[in-house]
Amino acid sequence: MIAYGNVCMKNKGERMIKKTIVLLVLAAVAMTPLFAGGSQAQPTFELALVTDHGPVDDRSFNQGAWEGVVQYAEEHGITHRFYRPAENSGSARLEAIRLAAEAGARVIVTPGFAFSEPVFIAQDEFPEIRFVLLDANPARDGTTRIGDNTLSIFYAEEQAGFIVGYAAVREGFRNLGFFGGVSVPAVVRFGVGYILGAEYAAREENVDVTMMYRYLGTFDARPENKTLASTWYNGGTEVIFVAAGGAINNAISAAEELSGKWVIGANVNQQDLSPVILTSSLKQLRVSVYQAISDFYAGTFRGGEAINLTAAEEGVGIPDDFSRFQRFTRAHYDALLQRLISGEITIPSSHTLSIPGDLGLQRTRVTVVN
């Protein structure tokens, strides 16, 4: 069983940020000999992470997973390196995995749904390597198979989204927004949870809530994302939950230019990005990656399994800093968490639900923007 510390805490990952950024630079320098010509001996890297589309220091999914690799490697003196695919494609991801294998990787961490097919291929191509696949199972052409050398880790995004939707309404917000990157299962579950959390709180508070809802079609920061955020804010939206990677920077920029507008982050604690970050919807990426690597070296790697980390395993939550809330308290959070853990509150985890039609909403009006 994967062991966890308290999710709602001042995460070790936060204390590691400055150190991690330095390591990213060193890792980038270390990459050079692998691509350079010449006959000098090439370095090997025992632990590897292949980033999803975007940089490793994205302050989101890639970085959360990378911090788990860095923490274990530093504590145990193990060589490590990240690889960024040359382009946003399955073939480029697979090529990056092959480069990691050629450089001596024993464990390769692959964060994101887009690695489903590349890992399906690679787990057979490199049976001696252990793969840690986040947010997906290995699959190709409709066939899903988790190899004995692969561990798939999922997180209960529906619970993580529920918590911040509930917190936003209990805080007093009545006009909410949601930016999803692409409608992949994890992002959809974030969004569904956010809606249902807002609905649950609205019923408790006996109020009506509105929500603007949009998949941006990208996890990158783009000018049009800021334009949309500004339009929503100027139209009355008070807080936007952004499960869209680098696009959070667009929402932050829009909120900072106005008064009383807020952003909720996703995946990792993003509160130090800006004073307008109200809180973050956490997935324990660093902790789960660290534990998977630890299990490998202990001889207990859970190959062939898919595990789902929920509030009960402390796999999702929010940061310990409640200072930006005025009404929502730690006591509210703890009580909500217990209701999720006990099963008093259950949230659908399907990513195929029709939004908002299948959600049984009474007090929340959702406008899906295409």
Short mmCIF file of C-alpha atoms in Angstrom, two decimals:
data_model
loop_
_atom_site.label_atom_id
_atom_site.label_comp_id
_atom_site.label_asym_id
_atom_site.label_seq_id
_atom_site.Cartn_x
_atom_site.Cartn_y
_atom_site.Cartn_z
CA MET A 1 0.00 0.00 0.00
CA ILE A 2 1.33 3.41 -0.88
CA ALA A 3 2.10 5.42 2.23
CA TYR A 4 1.30 9.09 2.51
CA GLY A 5 1.92 12.04 4.72
CA ASN A 6 -0.83 14.55 5.35
CA VAL A 7 -2.02 16.11 2.09
CA CYS A 8 -3.26 19.26 3.77
CA MET A 9 0.15 20.49 4.82
CA LYS A 10 3.03 22.71 3.90
CA ASN A 11 4.24 20.21 1.37
CA LYS A 12 7.88 19.19 1.23
CA GLY A 13 7.56 19.97 -2.44
CA GLU A 14 7.12 23.64 -1.57
CA ARG A 15 10.33 23.67 0.45
CA MET A 16 12.06 21.94 -2.45
CA ILE A 17 11.03 24.42 -5.16
CA LYS A 18 14.21 26.53 -5.23
CA LYS A 19 16.40 23.46 -4.99
CA THR A 20 14.37 21.75 -7.72
CA ILE A 21 14.72 24.64 -10.15
CA VAL A 22 18.50 24.51 -9.71
CA LEU A 23 18.38 20.78 -10.35
CA LEU A 24 16.39 21.37 -13.52
CA VAL A 25 19.17 23.58 -14.83
CA LEU A 26 21.80 21.00 -13.90
CA ALA A 27 19.75 18.26 -15.50
CA ALA A 28 19.46 20.28 -18.68
CA VAL A 29 23.23 20.73 -18.76
CA ALA A 30 23.69 17.01 -18.16
CA MET A 31 21.57 16.26 -21.22
CA THR A 32 24.09 17.73 -23.65
CA PRO A 33 26.54 14.80 -23.95
CA LEU A 34 23.73 12.44 -24.88
CA PHE A 35 23.13 14.32 -28.09
CA ALA A 36 26.66 15.45 -28.85
CA GLY A 37 29.06 13.63 -31.10
CA GLY A 38 32.48 12.31 -30.09
CA SER A 39 33.82 9.19 -28.49
CA GLN A 40 33.75 10.17 -24.82
CA ALA A 41 31.94 7.82 -22.43
CA GLN A 42 28.29 8.72 -22.11
CA PRO A 43 26.78 9.26 -18.66
CA THR A 44 23.99 7.03 -17.42
CA PHE A 45 20.87 8.07 -15.54
CA GLU A 46 19.12 5.47 -13.41
CA LEU A 47 15.89 7.36 -12.75
CA ALA A 48 14.12 9.18 -15.57
CA LEU A 49 11.03 11.23 -16.20
CA VAL A 50 9.66 11.99 -19.64
CA THR A 51 7.63 15.16 -19.51
CA ASP A 52 4.22 15.49 -21.02
CA HIS A 53 3.94 18.33 -23.49
CA GLY A 54 5.41 21.36 -21.74
CA PRO A 55 8.46 22.10 -19.59
CA VAL A 56 9.45 20.13 -16.52
CA ASP A 57 9.23 23.26 -14.37
CA ASP A 58 5.59 23.92 -15.31
CA ARG A 59 4.51 24.30 -11.66
CA SER A 60 1.89 21.69 -12.44
CA PHE A 61 1.73 18.04 -13.48
CA ASN A 62 5.24 17.61 -14.87
CA GLN A 63 6.94 19.36 -12.00
CA GLY A 64 4.93 17.56 -9.33
CA ALA A 65 6.03 14.21 -10.71
CA TRP A 66 9.63 15.37 -11.25
CA GLU A 67 9.91 16.51 -7.65
CA GLY A 68 9.18 12.94 -6.54
CA VAL A 69 12.03 11.68 -8.73
CA VAL A 70 14.40 14.39 -7.50
CA GLN A 71 13.59 13.84 -3.85
CA TYR A 72 14.23 10.09 -3.95
CA ALA A 73 17.35 10.46 -6.11
CA GLU A 74 18.88 13.10 -3.86
CA GLU A 75 18.17 11.21 -0.69
CA HIS A 76 19.76 8.04 -2.05
CA GLY A 77 22.50 9.38 -4.32
CA ILE A 78 20.98 8.08 -7.57
CA THR A 79 21.56 9.63 -10.98
CA HIS A 80 18.45 11.09 -12.57
CA ARG A 81 17.37 13.07 -15.58
CA PHE A 82 14.29 14.34 -17.37
CA TYR A 83 13.57 14.12 -21.10
CA ARG A 84 11.25 16.44 -22.98
CA PRO A 85 9.70 15.06 -26.19
CA ALA A 86 10.70 16.95 -29.31
CA GLU A 87 7.06 17.60 -30.17
CA ASN A 88 3.56 16.98 -28.86
CA SER A 89 3.02 13.53 -30.38
CA GLY A 90 2.93 9.89 -29.33
CA SER A 91 5.94 9.05 -31.50
CA ALA A 92 8.00 11.81 -29.89
CA ARG A 93 7.04 10.58 -26.41
CA LEU A 94 8.07 7.04 -27.33
CA GLU A 95 11.38 8.28 -28.73
CA ALA A 96 12.05 10.14 -25.47
CA ILE A 97 11.34 6.93 -23.54
CA ARG A 98 13.83 5.10 -25.77
CA LEU A 99 16.47 7.75 -25.10
CA ALA A 100 15.93 7.28 -21.37
CA ALA A 101 16.28 3.52 -21.78
CA GLU A 102 19.48 3.89 -23.80
CA ALA A 103 20.88 6.13 -21.06
CA GLY A 104 20.50 3.40 -18.47
CA ALA A 105 17.14 4.13 -16.87
CA ARG A 106 15.82 1.50 -14.47
CA VAL A 107 12.62 3.39 -13.66
CA ILE A 108 10.86 5.75 -16.09
CA VAL A 109 8.05 8.01 -14.89
CA THR A 110 5.55 9.13 -17.52
CA PRO A 111 2.99 11.73 -16.37
CA GLY A 112 -0.21 12.02 -18.33
CA PHE A 113 -2.95 10.43 -20.39
CA ALA A 114 -0.99 10.97 -23.61
CA PHE A 115 1.55 8.33 -22.53
CA SER A 116 -1.02 5.54 -22.71
CA GLU A 117 0.07 4.20 -26.11
CA PRO A 118 3.81 4.97 -25.81
CA VAL A 119 4.00 3.02 -22.54
CA PHE A 120 1.92 0.18 -24.03
CA ILE A 121 4.67 -0.22 -26.61
CA ALA A 122 7.63 0.50 -24.35
CA GLN A 123 6.68 -1.93 -21.57
CA ASP A 124 7.19 -4.79 -24.06
CA GLU A 125 10.21 -3.23 -25.73
CA PHE A 126 12.02 -2.77 -22.41
CA PRO A 127 10.83 -5.55 -20.05
CA GLU A 128 13.74 -4.91 -17.68
CA ILE A 129 12.65 -1.30 -17.05
CA ARG A 130 9.89 -0.35 -14.61
CA PHE A 131 7.34 2.22 -15.80
CA VAL A 132 5.26 4.48 -13.57
CA LEU A 133 2.35 5.79 -15.64
CA LEU A 134 0.25 8.56 -14.13
CA ASP A 135 -3.41 9.17 -15.04
CA ALA A 136 -3.65 6.35 -17.58
CA ASN A 137 -3.43 2.66 -18.32
CA PRO A 138 -1.24 1.41 -21.17
CA ALA A 139 -3.53 1.02 -24.17
CA ARG A 140 -3.40 0.79 -27.95
CA ASP A 141 -6.10 0.34 -30.59
CA GLY A 142 -8.74 -0.40 -27.98
CA THR A 143 -6.61 -2.92 -26.08
CA THR A 144 -5.62 -2.13 -22.50
CA ARG A 145 -2.86 -4.12 -20.81
CA ILE A 146 -0.75 -3.25 -17.78
CA GLY A 147 2.54 -5.09 -18.09
CA ASP A 148 4.21 -6.74 -15.10
CA ASN A 149 6.79 -3.95 -15.30
CA THR A 150 4.24 -1.12 -15.25
CA LEU A 151 2.36 0.56 -12.41
CA SER A 152 -0.57 2.82 -13.33
CA ILE A 153 -1.45 5.48 -10.75
CA PHE A 154 -4.72 7.37 -10.84
CA TYR A 155 -5.99 10.11 -8.55
CA ALA A 156 -9.56 10.90 -7.53
CA GLU A 157 -9.78 14.23 -9.37
CA GLU A 158 -13.53 14.19 -8.85
CA GLN A 159 -12.90 14.47 -5.09
CA ALA A 160 -10.16 17.06 -5.55
CA GLY A 161 -12.45 19.18 -7.72
CA PHE A 162 -15.38 18.67 -5.34
CA ILE A 163 -13.36 20.07 -2.43
CA VAL A 164 -12.47 23.34 -4.18
CA GLY A 165 -15.96 23.79 -5.63
CA TYR A 166 -17.41 23.33 -2.17
CA ALA A 167 -14.83 25.70 -0.65
CA ALA A 168 -15.53 28.41 -3.24
CA VAL A 169 -19.26 28.49 -2.50
CA ARG A 170 -18.80 28.23 1.27
CA GLU A 171 -16.38 31.15 0.95
CA GLY A 172 -19.24 33.20 -0.47
CA PHE A 173 -18.67 33.10 -4.22
CA ARG A 174 -21.76 32.66 -6.34
CA ASN A 175 -20.35 33.12 -9.86
CA LEU A 176 -17.73 30.52 -10.70
CA GLY A 177 -15.69 29.53 -13.74
CA PHE A 178 -13.80 26.45 -14.91
CA PHE A 179 -10.97 26.23 -17.43
CA GLY A 180 -10.06 22.69 -18.45
CA GLY A 181 -7.14 22.14 -20.79
CA VAL A 182 -8.38 19.27 -22.95
CA SER A 183 -11.32 16.98 -22.17
CA VAL A 184 -9.15 14.00 -21.17
CA PRO A 185 -10.55 11.87 -18.32
CA ALA A 186 -8.58 13.48 -15.47
CA VAL A 187 -9.58 17.00 -16.51
CA VAL A 188 -13.22 16.02 -16.97
CA ARG A 189 -13.25 14.49 -13.48
CA PHE A 190 -11.80 17.73 -12.05
CA GLY A 191 -14.60 19.66 -13.74
CA VAL A 192 -17.42 17.32 -12.72
CA GLY A 193 -16.20 17.33 -9.13
CA TYR A 194 -15.96 21.13 -9.11
CA ILE A 195 -19.56 21.47 -10.31
CA LEU A 196 -20.88 18.95 -7.81
CA GLY A 197 -18.92 20.45 -4.94
CA ALA A 198 -20.40 23.85 -5.73
CA GLU A 199 -23.86 22.27 -5.94
CA TYR A 200 -23.45 20.51 -2.58
CA ALA A 201 -22.43 23.73 -0.84
CA ALA A 202 -25.18 25.70 -2.59
CA ARG A 203 -27.79 23.33 -1.19
CA GLU A 204 -26.27 23.63 2.28
CA GLU A 205 -26.21 27.42 2.03
CA ASN A 206 -29.60 27.60 0.29
CA VAL A 207 -28.22 29.79 -2.49
CA ASP A 208 -28.07 29.72 -6.29
CA VAL A 209 -24.77 29.49 -8.14
CA THR A 210 -23.76 30.05 -11.77
CA MET A 211 -20.75 28.58 -13.51
CA MET A 212 -19.05 29.22 -16.84
CA TYR A 213 -17.36 26.05 -18.14
CA ARG A 214 -14.85 25.71 -20.98
CA TYR A 215 -12.23 23.30 -22.32
CA LEU A 216 -9.53 25.50 -23.84
CA GLY A 217 -8.13 22.89 -26.22
CA THR A 218 -4.63 23.44 -24.84
CA PHE A 219 -2.53 23.20 -21.70
CA ASP A 220 -0.36 26.11 -22.86
CA ALA A 221 -0.48 29.80 -21.97
CA ARG A 222 -2.01 31.67 -24.90
CA PRO A 223 -3.23 35.27 -25.27
CA GLU A 224 -6.75 34.16 -26.11
CA ASN A 225 -7.01 32.39 -22.74
CA LYS A 226 -6.36 35.67 -20.94
CA THR A 227 -8.93 37.41 -23.14
CA LEU A 228 -11.53 34.80 -22.21
CA ALA A 229 -10.69 35.00 -18.49
CA SER A 230 -10.95 38.81 -18.59
CA THR A 231 -14.30 38.56 -20.36
CA TRP A 232 -15.62 36.18 -17.72
CA TYR A 233 -14.31 38.29 -14.83
CA ASN A 234 -15.76 41.47 -16.29
CA GLY A 235 -19.05 39.62 -16.77
CA GLY A 236 -19.28 38.78 -13.08
CA THR A 237 -17.25 35.60 -12.60
CA GLU A 238 -15.48 35.81 -9.25
CA VAL A 239 -13.17 32.80 -9.28
CA ILE A 240 -11.89 30.44 -12.00
CA PHE A 241 -10.63 26.93 -11.29
CA VAL A 242 -7.90 26.22 -13.86
CA ALA A 243 -7.07 22.58 -14.63
CA ALA A 244 -5.16 23.52 -17.74
CA GLY A 245 -1.43 23.49 -17.03
CA GLY A 246 0.35 26.65 -18.15
CA ALA A 247 -2.94 28.38 -18.99
CA ILE A 248 -3.22 29.22 -15.29
CA ASN A 249 -0.79 32.08 -16.01
CA ASN A 250 -3.39 33.64 -18.31
CA ALA A 251 -6.09 33.49 -15.65
CA ILE A 252 -3.69 34.92 -13.05
CA SER A 253 -2.76 37.81 -15.33
CA ALA A 254 -6.43 38.61 -15.95
CA ALA A 255 -7.32 38.41 -12.24
CA GLU A 256 -4.38 40.59 -11.20
CA GLU A 257 -5.62 43.40 -13.44
CA LEU A 258 -8.97 43.52 -11.65
CA SER A 259 -10.12 43.79 -8.06
CA GLY A 260 -11.60 40.94 -6.07
CA LYS A 261 -11.00 38.23 -8.68
CA TRP A 262 -9.50 34.87 -7.81
CA VAL A 263 -7.95 31.75 -9.35
CA ILE A 264 -7.86 28.17 -8.04
CA GLY A 265 -4.86 26.07 -9.07
CA ALA A 266 -4.63 22.35 -9.86
CA ASN A 267 -2.35 19.34 -9.39
CA VAL A 268 0.24 21.00 -7.13
CA ASN A 269 0.23 23.90 -4.67
CA GLN A 270 0.34 26.99 -6.88
CA GLN A 271 -0.37 29.59 -4.20
CA ASP A 272 3.08 31.16 -4.47
CA LEU A 273 2.50 32.00 -8.14
CA SER A 274 0.36 34.99 -7.17
CA PRO A 275 -1.65 36.49 -4.31
CA VAL A 276 -4.79 35.88 -6.42
CA ILE A 277 -4.44 32.08 -6.07
CA LEU A 278 -7.12 31.29 -3.50
CA THR A 279 -6.08 27.65 -3.04
CA SER A 280 -5.13 24.61 -5.15
CA SER A 281 -6.75 21.28 -5.86
CA LEU A 282 -3.93 18.88 -5.02
CA LYS A 283 -2.99 15.48 -6.36
CA GLN A 284 -0.15 13.93 -4.38
CA LEU A 285 2.10 13.55 -7.39
CA ARG A 286 5.42 13.97 -5.59
CA VAL A 287 4.52 11.57 -2.80
CA SER A 288 3.10 8.85 -5.05
CA VAL A 289 6.03 8.94 -7.48
CA TYR A 290 8.50 8.87 -4.58
CA GLN A 291 6.72 5.86 -3.07
CA ALA A 292 6.63 3.97 -6.37
CA ILE A 293 10.39 4.44 -6.79
CA SER A 294 10.97 3.45 -3.16
CA ASP A 295 8.95 0.27 -3.73
CA PHE A 296 11.11 -0.56 -6.74
CA TYR A 297 14.32 -0.40 -4.73
CA ALA A 298 12.69 -2.34 -1.88
CA GLY A 299 11.70 -5.13 -4.27
CA THR A 300 7.99 -4.49 -3.83
CA PHE A 301 7.18 -2.64 -7.06
CA ARG A 302 3.47 -3.09 -7.81
CA GLY A 303 3.83 -4.01 -11.46
CA GLY A 304 0.72 -5.08 -13.30
CA GLU A 305 -1.53 -2.99 -11.05
CA ALA A 306 -3.63 0.14 -11.39
CA ILE A 307 -4.22 2.03 -8.14
CA ASN A 308 -6.56 4.94 -7.50
CA LEU A 309 -5.56 7.38 -4.77
CA THR A 310 -8.51 9.04 -3.04
CA ALA A 311 -9.09 11.18 0.02
CA ALA A 312 -9.04 7.98 2.09
CA GLU A 313 -5.40 7.40 1.08
CA GLU A 314 -4.67 11.13 1.44
CA GLY A 315 -4.08 11.18 -2.31
CA VAL A 316 -6.01 14.42 -2.91
CA GLY A 317 -6.71 17.56 -0.90
CA ILE A 318 -5.83 21.24 -0.59
CA PRO A 319 -2.81 23.06 0.89
CA ASP A 320 -2.58 23.92 4.57
CA ASP A 321 -2.59 27.67 3.93
CA PHE A 322 -6.13 28.92 4.59
CA SER A 323 -5.06 32.57 4.97
CA ARG A 324 -6.71 33.72 1.75
CA PHE A 325 -10.10 32.40 2.81
CA GLN A 326 -12.37 34.65 4.85
CA ARG A 327 -15.22 32.22 5.57
CA PHE A 328 -14.08 28.72 4.60
CA THR A 329 -12.09 27.25 7.50
CA ARG A 330 -9.91 24.29 8.33
CA ALA A 331 -12.81 22.91 10.37
CA HIS A 332 -15.06 23.05 7.28
CA TYR A 333 -12.38 21.25 5.28
CA ASP A 334 -11.80 18.53 7.87
CA ALA A 335 -15.52 17.85 8.16
CA LEU A 336 -15.87 17.63 4.37
CA LEU A 337 -12.88 15.31 4.12
CA GLN A 338 -14.40 12.94 6.65
CA ARG A 339 -17.66 12.80 4.69
CA LEU A 340 -15.70 11.89 1.55
CA ILE A 341 -13.64 9.27 3.37
CA SER A 342 -16.64 7.67 5.08
CA GLY A 343 -18.61 7.46 1.84
CA GLU A 344 -21.34 9.78 3.06
CA ILE A 345 -20.53 11.85 -0.03
CA THR A 346 -19.95 9.89 -3.23
CA ILE A 347 -19.01 11.52 -6.51
CA PRO A 348 -19.26 9.86 -9.94
CA SER A 349 -15.83 9.16 -11.38
CA SER A 350 -17.00 8.61 -14.95
CA HIS A 351 -15.51 10.94 -17.54
CA THR A 352 -18.33 10.30 -20.01
CA LEU A 353 -21.08 12.15 -18.16
CA SER A 354 -22.97 14.82 -20.05
CA ILE A 355 -22.28 18.22 -18.49
CA PRO A 356 -24.50 19.51 -17.00
CA GLY A 357 -27.37 17.20 -18.03
CA ASP A 358 -26.29 14.07 -16.16
CA LEU A 359 -25.40 15.80 -12.89
CA GLY A 360 -28.85 16.32 -11.34
CA LEU A 361 -28.24 19.97 -10.51
CA GLN A 362 -30.80 22.00 -8.60
CA ARG A 363 -28.99 25.11 -7.38
CA THR A 364 -26.13 25.40 -9.92
CA ARG A 365 -26.61 26.68 -13.46
CA VAL A 366 -23.72 25.68 -15.72
CA THR A 367 -23.07 27.34 -19.08
CA VAL A 368 -20.78 25.24 -21.27
CA VAL A 369 -18.84 27.51 -23.62
CA ASN A 370 -17.70 25.83 -26.83
#
